């Protein structure tokens, strides 16, 4: 079976629209940017789109706030791939849209003055989502004069898991707004792209109970809505320092042994109030915490394995994510694709 989103690097048969969702704070913006860079390293021209108006992408790339216009924000060394970015704004998308379908150039601006645009984009959330996803899908389908796609891939830094299905399922949302006419047709065209194998929705998670549960629920919801689930990206994975025996030992009570060992290592006598005595508790607490974290992570890993989806793992970068960190994560993604 071909998995949507599978082989997304190094192959032409990959999803052209990759949507990155996940619980808030798990690294959606970071992973979306790393994916775009990884594809650029393959020589692809990618567009990163942001739909939540937070300017997270600009911040990440150390660029000025993104205007409503596609901007080149990174060039891949070698290969010739490029990353463009766009912060999609519902209001501007609506003006574009009115212009496209009704040739409402200046009339659109008049509507804006009257507050009608605000009304449409804030009061009718269904319409807002059609505009945002519509703009992303337009970029996916856009071709140049020679008939080639302008972007090989569009990567969307999408809303969180709790809202993603509703956000992408614009057809349902719009049914109550328009049963026919251009908005209806637009929603249909958007859904055609979103439900096709051209699209993959990836979910980012941490090895923690809440985000893993949200991932499992999110996958279920996406599937029920007929939306193509791509991969699970396990982010901020921490290394495990201890082997099995040591882990078991760390979970147990070995106060006296540790105090003696510290004492043997020259850290004072094991008697009350000595250095070894004062060190032993904090050390044991840390070891026990580490052991229980490793155990919790294992349990979450089992839940993820049972989802039976292709997975990527990205390490926790100690120094946080700057541009160099992004390149490191992109490299990791490419390595894991090749290893499959
Ligand atoms: N692999 C990682 N290693 C270290 N820090 C990370 C990693 N991924 C994300 N972060 C950091 O975690 C925070 C949340 O990431 P972000 O991509 O903004 O999440 P989201 O878009 O899901 O809210 C940011 O400060 C980001 O730099
Ligand atoms: Mg974000």
Coordinates of C-alpha atoms and ligand atoms in Angstrom, one line a residue:
X1 CA 0.0 0.0 0.0
X2 CA 1.3 3.4 -0.8
X3 CA 1.1 5.6 2.2
X4 CA 0.1 9.2 1.6
X5 CA 3.1 11.3 2.4
X6 CA 5.4 8.3 2.0
X7 CA 8.5 8.7 0.0
X8 CA 8.1 12.4 0.2
X9 CA 11.8 13.0 -0.4
X10 CA 13.7 12.0 -3.4
X11 CA 10.7 11.0 -5.4
X12 CA 8.3 12.8 -7.7
X13 CA 5.4 10.7 -6.6
X14 CA 5.3 12.5 -3.3
X15 CA 2.5 14.5 -1.7
X16 CA 2.5 18.0 -3.1
X17 CA 0.6 19.5 -0.2
X18 CA 1.9 18.5 3.2
X19 CA -0.1 19.7 6.2
X20 CA 1.6 19.8 9.6
X21 CA -0.6 19.6 12.6
X22 CA -0.2 18.4 16.2
X23 CA -0.9 19.6 19.8
X24 CA 0.1 23.2 20.4
X25 CA 3.8 23.6 21.4
X26 CA 4.9 20.2 20.0
X27 CA 6.8 21.8 17.2
X28 CA 4.4 22.2 14.2
X29 CA 6.1 25.4 13.0
X30 CA 9.5 24.0 13.5
X31 CA 8.7 20.7 11.7
X32 CA 7.0 22.4 8.8
X33 CA 10.1 24.6 8.3
X34 CA 12.4 21.6 8.6
X35 CA 10.3 19.7 6.0
X36 CA 10.5 22.6 3.6
X37 CA 14.2 22.8 4.0
X38 CA 14.7 19.1 3.6
X39 CA 12.7 19.2 0.3
X40 CA 14.7 22.2 -0.8
X41 CA 17.9 20.2 -0.2
X42 CA 16.5 17.7 -2.8
X43 CA 16.4 20.6 -5.3
X44 CA 12.7 21.2 -4.8
X45 CA 11.0 24.6 -4.8
X46 CA 8.7 24.7 -1.8
X47 CA 6.3 27.1 -0.3
X48 CA 5.8 27.3 3.4
X49 CA 2.4 28.7 4.4
X50 CA 1.2 29.9 7.7
X51 CA -2.5 30.3 8.4
X52 CA -2.7 31.3 12.0
X53 CA -1.3 34.8 11.7
X54 CA 1.4 34.4 14.3
X55 CA 4.4 35.2 12.1
X56 CA 6.1 32.1 13.6
X57 CA 7.9 31.3 10.3
X58 CA 9.4 34.8 9.9
X59 CA 10.6 34.5 13.5
X60 CA 12.1 31.1 12.9
X61 CA 14.0 32.2 9.8
X62 CA 15.0 35.5 11.4
X63 CA 13.2 37.4 8.7
X64 CA 10.9 40.5 8.8
X65 CA 7.2 39.8 9.4
X66 CA 5.9 38.2 6.2
X67 CA 3.7 40.4 4.1
X68 CA 0.8 38.9 2.2
X69 CA 3.1 37.9 -0.6
X70 CA 5.3 34.9 -1.4
X71 CA 8.9 35.6 -0.3
X72 CA 12.0 33.6 -0.7
X73 CA 13.3 32.9 2.8
X74 CA 15.9 30.2 2.3
X75 CA 18.1 28.8 -0.5
X76 CA 19.4 25.3 -0.1
X77 CA 23.2 24.9 -0.5
X78 CA 23.8 22.8 -3.6
X79 CA 20.8 21.3 -5.4
X80 CA 19.3 24.7 -6.2
X81 CA 16.2 24.2 -4.1
X82 CA 14.4 27.2 -2.6
X83 CA 12.0 27.8 0.2
X84 CA 9.4 30.5 -0.1
X85 CA 7.1 31.6 2.7
X86 CA 3.6 33.2 2.9
X87 CA 1.5 34.2 5.8
X88 CA -2.0 33.7 4.5
X89 CA -4.4 36.4 5.8
X90 CA -8.1 35.7 5.5
X91 CA -9.0 39.3 4.8
X92 CA -6.6 39.6 1.9
X93 CA -7.6 36.2 0.6
X94 CA -11.2 37.3 0.6
X95 CA -10.3 40.5 -1.4
X96 CA -8.3 38.3 -3.9
X97 CA -11.2 36.0 -4.1
X98 CA -13.8 38.7 -4.7
X99 CA -11.5 40.1 -7.4
X100 CA -11.1 36.7 -9.0
X101 CA -14.8 35.8 -9.1
X102 CA -16.6 39.1 -9.2
X103 CA -13.9 41.4 -10.5
X104 CA -14.6 43.5 -7.4
X105 CA -11.3 45.4 -7.3
X106 CA -12.2 48.7 -5.9
X107 CA -15.6 47.5 -4.7
X108 CA -13.8 45.1 -2.6
X109 CA -11.9 47.9 -1.0
X110 CA -15.2 49.7 -0.4
X111 CA -16.5 46.6 1.3
X112 CA -13.5 46.6 3.5
X113 CA -14.1 50.2 4.5
X114 CA -17.7 49.3 5.5
X115 CA -16.4 46.5 7.7
X116 CA -18.0 43.8 5.5
X117 CA -14.7 42.0 5.1
X118 CA -14.1 41.9 8.8
X119 CA -17.6 40.6 9.2
X120 CA -17.1 37.8 6.6
X121 CA -13.7 36.7 7.9
X122 CA -14.4 36.9 11.7
X123 CA -18.1 36.1 11.9
X124 CA -18.3 33.3 9.5
X125 CA -15.4 31.0 10.5
X126 CA -16.4 28.4 7.9
X127 CA -15.8 31.0 5.2
X128 CA -12.5 32.0 6.8
X129 CA -11.3 28.4 6.5
X130 CA -12.3 28.1 2.9
X131 CA -10.3 31.2 2.1
X132 CA -7.2 30.0 4.0
X133 CA -7.2 26.5 2.6
X134 CA -8.3 27.8 -0.8
X135 CA -5.2 30.0 -1.0
X136 CA -3.0 27.1 -0.1
X137 CA -4.6 24.8 -2.7
X138 CA -4.3 27.6 -5.3
X139 CA -0.6 27.6 -4.7
X140 CA -0.5 23.8 -5.0
X141 CA -2.2 23.9 -8.4
X142 CA -0.6 27.0 -9.8
X143 CA 1.4 26.5 -13.0
X144 CA 3.7 28.7 -15.0
X145 CA 3.4 29.7 -18.6
X146 CA 5.2 26.5 -19.7
X147 CA 2.6 24.4 -17.8
X148 CA 4.9 23.4 -15.0
X149 CA 3.9 23.6 -11.3
X150 CA 5.3 26.8 -9.8
X151 CA 5.9 25.0 -6.5
X152 CA 6.9 21.3 -6.2
X153 CA 5.5 21.3 -2.7
X154 CA 3.4 23.4 -0.4
X155 CA 4.0 22.8 3.3
X156 CA 1.3 24.2 5.7
X157 CA 2.0 25.1 9.3
X158 CA -1.6 24.3 10.2
X159 CA -3.9 24.7 13.2
X160 CA -3.5 22.2 16.1
X161 CA -4.9 18.7 16.2
X162 CA -8.1 19.7 18.0
X163 CA -9.1 21.9 15.0
X164 CA -7.4 20.4 12.0
X165 CA -10.2 18.1 10.7
X166 CA -12.8 20.9 10.9
X167 CA -10.3 23.3 9.3
X168 CA -9.6 21.0 6.4
X169 CA -13.1 19.8 6.0
X170 CA -14.3 23.0 4.5
X171 CA -17.0 21.4 2.4
X172 CA -19.1 20.6 5.5
X173 CA -18.4 24.0 6.9
X174 CA -19.5 25.8 3.8
X175 CA -22.6 23.7 3.2
X176 CA -24.5 25.9 5.6
X177 CA -23.2 29.1 3.9
X178 CA -23.6 28.3 0.2
X179 CA -25.1 25.3 -1.6
X180 CA -24.2 26.5 -5.0
X181 CA -22.4 29.4 -6.6
X182 CA -18.7 30.3 -6.6
X183 CA -18.1 29.7 -2.9
X184 CA -19.6 26.3 -3.1
X185 CA -17.5 25.5 -6.2
X186 CA -14.4 26.8 -4.5
X187 CA -15.0 24.6 -1.5
X188 CA -15.5 21.6 -3.8
X189 CA -12.2 22.3 -5.6
X190 CA -10.4 22.7 -2.3
X191 CA -11.7 19.4 -1.0
X192 CA -10.7 17.7 -4.2
X193 CA -7.1 18.6 -3.6
X194 CA -7.3 17.9 0.2
X195 CA -8.7 14.5 -0.2
X196 CA -6.5 13.4 -3.0
X197 CA -3.2 11.4 -2.6
X198 CA -1.5 14.7 -3.4
X199 CA -2.1 15.7 0.2
X200 CA -0.7 14.3 3.4
X201 CA -1.6 15.5 6.9
X202 CA 1.3 14.9 9.3
X203 CA 0.9 15.0 13.1
X204 CA 3.7 16.1 15.4
X205 CA 3.9 14.7 18.9
X206 CA 6.1 14.4 21.9
X207 CA 6.6 11.2 23.8
X208 CA 4.1 12.3 26.4
X209 CA 0.7 11.1 27.2
X210 CA -1.5 14.1 26.2
X211 CA 0.0 14.8 22.8
X212 CA 0.1 11.1 21.9
X213 CA -3.5 10.7 22.9
X214 CA -4.4 13.8 20.7
X215 CA -2.4 12.2 17.9
X216 CA -4.4 9.0 18.1
X217 CA -7.7 10.9 18.3
X218 CA -6.7 13.2 15.5
X219 CA -5.8 10.3 13.2
X220 CA -9.2 8.8 13.8
X221 CA -11.0 12.0 13.1
X222 CA -9.0 12.7 9.9
X223 CA -9.7 9.2 8.6
X224 CA -13.4 9.5 9.4
X225 CA -13.5 12.7 7.3
X226 CA -11.7 10.9 4.4
X227 CA -8.6 13.1 4.8
X228 CA -5.2 11.5 4.0
X229 CA -3.1 10.9 7.1
X230 CA 0.6 11.1 6.4
X231 CA 3.2 10.5 9.1
X232 CA 3.7 10.8 12.8
X233 CA 6.6 13.0 13.7
X234 CA 8.0 12.4 17.1
X235 CA 9.7 15.5 18.1
X236 CA 12.1 16.6 20.9
X237 CA 13.2 13.0 21.6
X238 CA 15.7 12.9 24.4
X239 CA 18.6 10.4 24.5
X240 CA 18.5 7.6 27.1
X241 CA 21.8 7.4 29.0
X242 CA 21.3 4.3 31.0
X243 CA 21.3 0.6 30.0
X244 CA 18.6 -1.8 31.2
X245 CA 20.3 -3.0 34.4
X246 CA 21.2 0.5 35.4
X247 CA 17.6 1.7 34.7
X248 CA 16.2 -1.0 37.0
X249 CA 18.7 -0.1 39.6
X250 CA 17.8 3.6 39.3
X251 CA 14.2 2.8 39.9
X252 CA 15.0 0.8 43.1
X253 CA 16.2 1.8 46.6
X254 CA 20.0 1.7 46.7
X255 CA 20.7 4.5 49.1
X256 CA 23.4 2.8 51.1
X257 CA 25.2 1.4 48.1
X258 CA 25.3 4.8 46.4
X259 CA 26.5 6.6 49.5
X260 CA 29.4 4.1 49.8
X261 CA 30.2 4.4 46.1
X262 CA 30.4 8.2 46.4
X263 CA 32.5 7.8 49.4
X264 CA 34.9 5.5 47.6
X265 CA 35.1 8.0 44.8
X266 CA 36.6 10.4 47.3
X267 CA 33.5 12.5 47.9
X268 CA 33.8 12.5 51.6
X269 CA 32.8 9.8 54.1
X270 CA 29.4 8.2 54.0
X271 CA 28.6 9.4 57.5
X272 CA 25.7 11.7 58.3
X273 CA 26.1 15.3 57.1
X274 CA 29.1 14.5 54.9
X275 CA 29.3 15.4 51.2
X276 CA 28.4 11.9 50.0
X277 CA 25.4 11.9 52.4
X278 CA 24.2 15.2 51.0
X279 CA 24.7 14.2 47.4
X280 CA 23.1 10.8 47.6
X281 CA 19.5 11.9 47.7
X282 CA 19.5 14.4 44.8
X283 CA 21.4 11.8 42.7
X284 CA 18.9 9.1 43.6
X285 CA 16.0 11.3 42.9
X286 CA 17.4 12.3 39.5
X287 CA 18.1 8.7 38.6
X288 CA 14.6 7.6 39.6
X289 CA 13.1 10.5 37.6
X290 CA 15.1 9.5 34.6
X291 CA 14.0 5.8 35.0
X292 CA 10.4 6.7 35.3
X293 CA 10.5 9.1 32.3
X294 CA 12.1 6.4 30.2
X295 CA 9.3 4.0 31.2
X296 CA 6.6 6.5 30.4
X297 CA 8.2 7.2 27.0
X298 CA 8.3 3.5 26.3
X299 CA 4.6 3.2 27.0
X300 CA 3.9 6.2 24.7
X301 CA 6.1 4.6 22.0
X302 CA 4.0 1.5 22.1
X303 CA 0.8 3.5 21.6
X304 CA 2.4 5.2 18.6
X305 CA 3.7 1.9 17.1
X306 CA 0.1 0.5 17.3
X307 CA -1.0 3.4 15.1
X308 CA 1.0 1.6 12.4
X309 CA 2.0 4.8 10.5
X310 CA 5.3 5.8 9.1
X311 CA 7.2 7.8 11.7
X312 CA 10.0 10.3 11.9
X313 CA 11.9 11.1 15.0
X314 CA 13.6 14.4 15.7
X315 CA 16.0 14.9 18.6
X316 CA 15.6 17.6 21.2
X317 CA 18.1 20.3 20.3
X318 CA 19.8 21.4 23.5
X319 CA 20.4 24.9 22.4
X320 CA 16.8 25.4 21.0
X321 CA 16.0 25.9 17.3
X322 CA 17.9 28.5 15.4
X323 CA 18.6 28.4 11.6
X324 CA 21.5 26.0 12.1
X325 CA 19.2 23.8 14.2
X326 CA 16.6 23.8 11.5
X327 CA 19.1 22.6 9.0
X328 CA 20.1 19.9 11.4
X329 CA 16.5 18.7 11.7
X330 CA 16.1 18.8 7.9
X331 CA 19.2 16.6 7.6
X332 CA 17.7 14.2 10.1
X333 CA 14.5 14.0 8.1
X334 CA 16.4 13.2 4.9
X335 CA 18.5 10.6 6.6
X336 CA 15.5 8.8 7.9
X337 CA 13.8 8.8 4.5
X338 CA 16.9 7.2 2.9
X339 CA 17.1 4.6 5.7
X340 CA 13.6 3.3 5.0
Ligands
LIG1 N1 13.5 19.4 18.1 C1 13.5 20.5 18.9 N2 14.5 20.7 19.8 C2 14.5 21.8 20.7 N3 13.5 22.7 20.7 C3 12.4 22.5 19.8 C4 12.4 21.4 18.9 N4 11.2 21.5 18.2 C5 10.6 22.7 18.6 N5 11.3 23.3 19.6 C6 11.0 24.5 20.3 O1 9.7 24.3 21.0 C7 9.0 25.5 20.9 C8 7.6 25.2 20.2 O2 7.9 24.9 18.9 P1 6.9 25.4 17.7 O3 7.5 24.9 16.4 O4 6.7 26.9 17.8 O5 5.6 24.6 18.1 P2 4.1 24.8 17.6 O6 4.2 25.5 16.3 O7 3.5 23.5 17.6 O8 3.4 25.7 18.7 C9 9.8 26.5 20.2 O9 10.5 27.3 21.2 C10 10.8 25.7 19.4 O10 12.0 26.4 19.2
LIG2 MG1 3.3 27.3 15.6

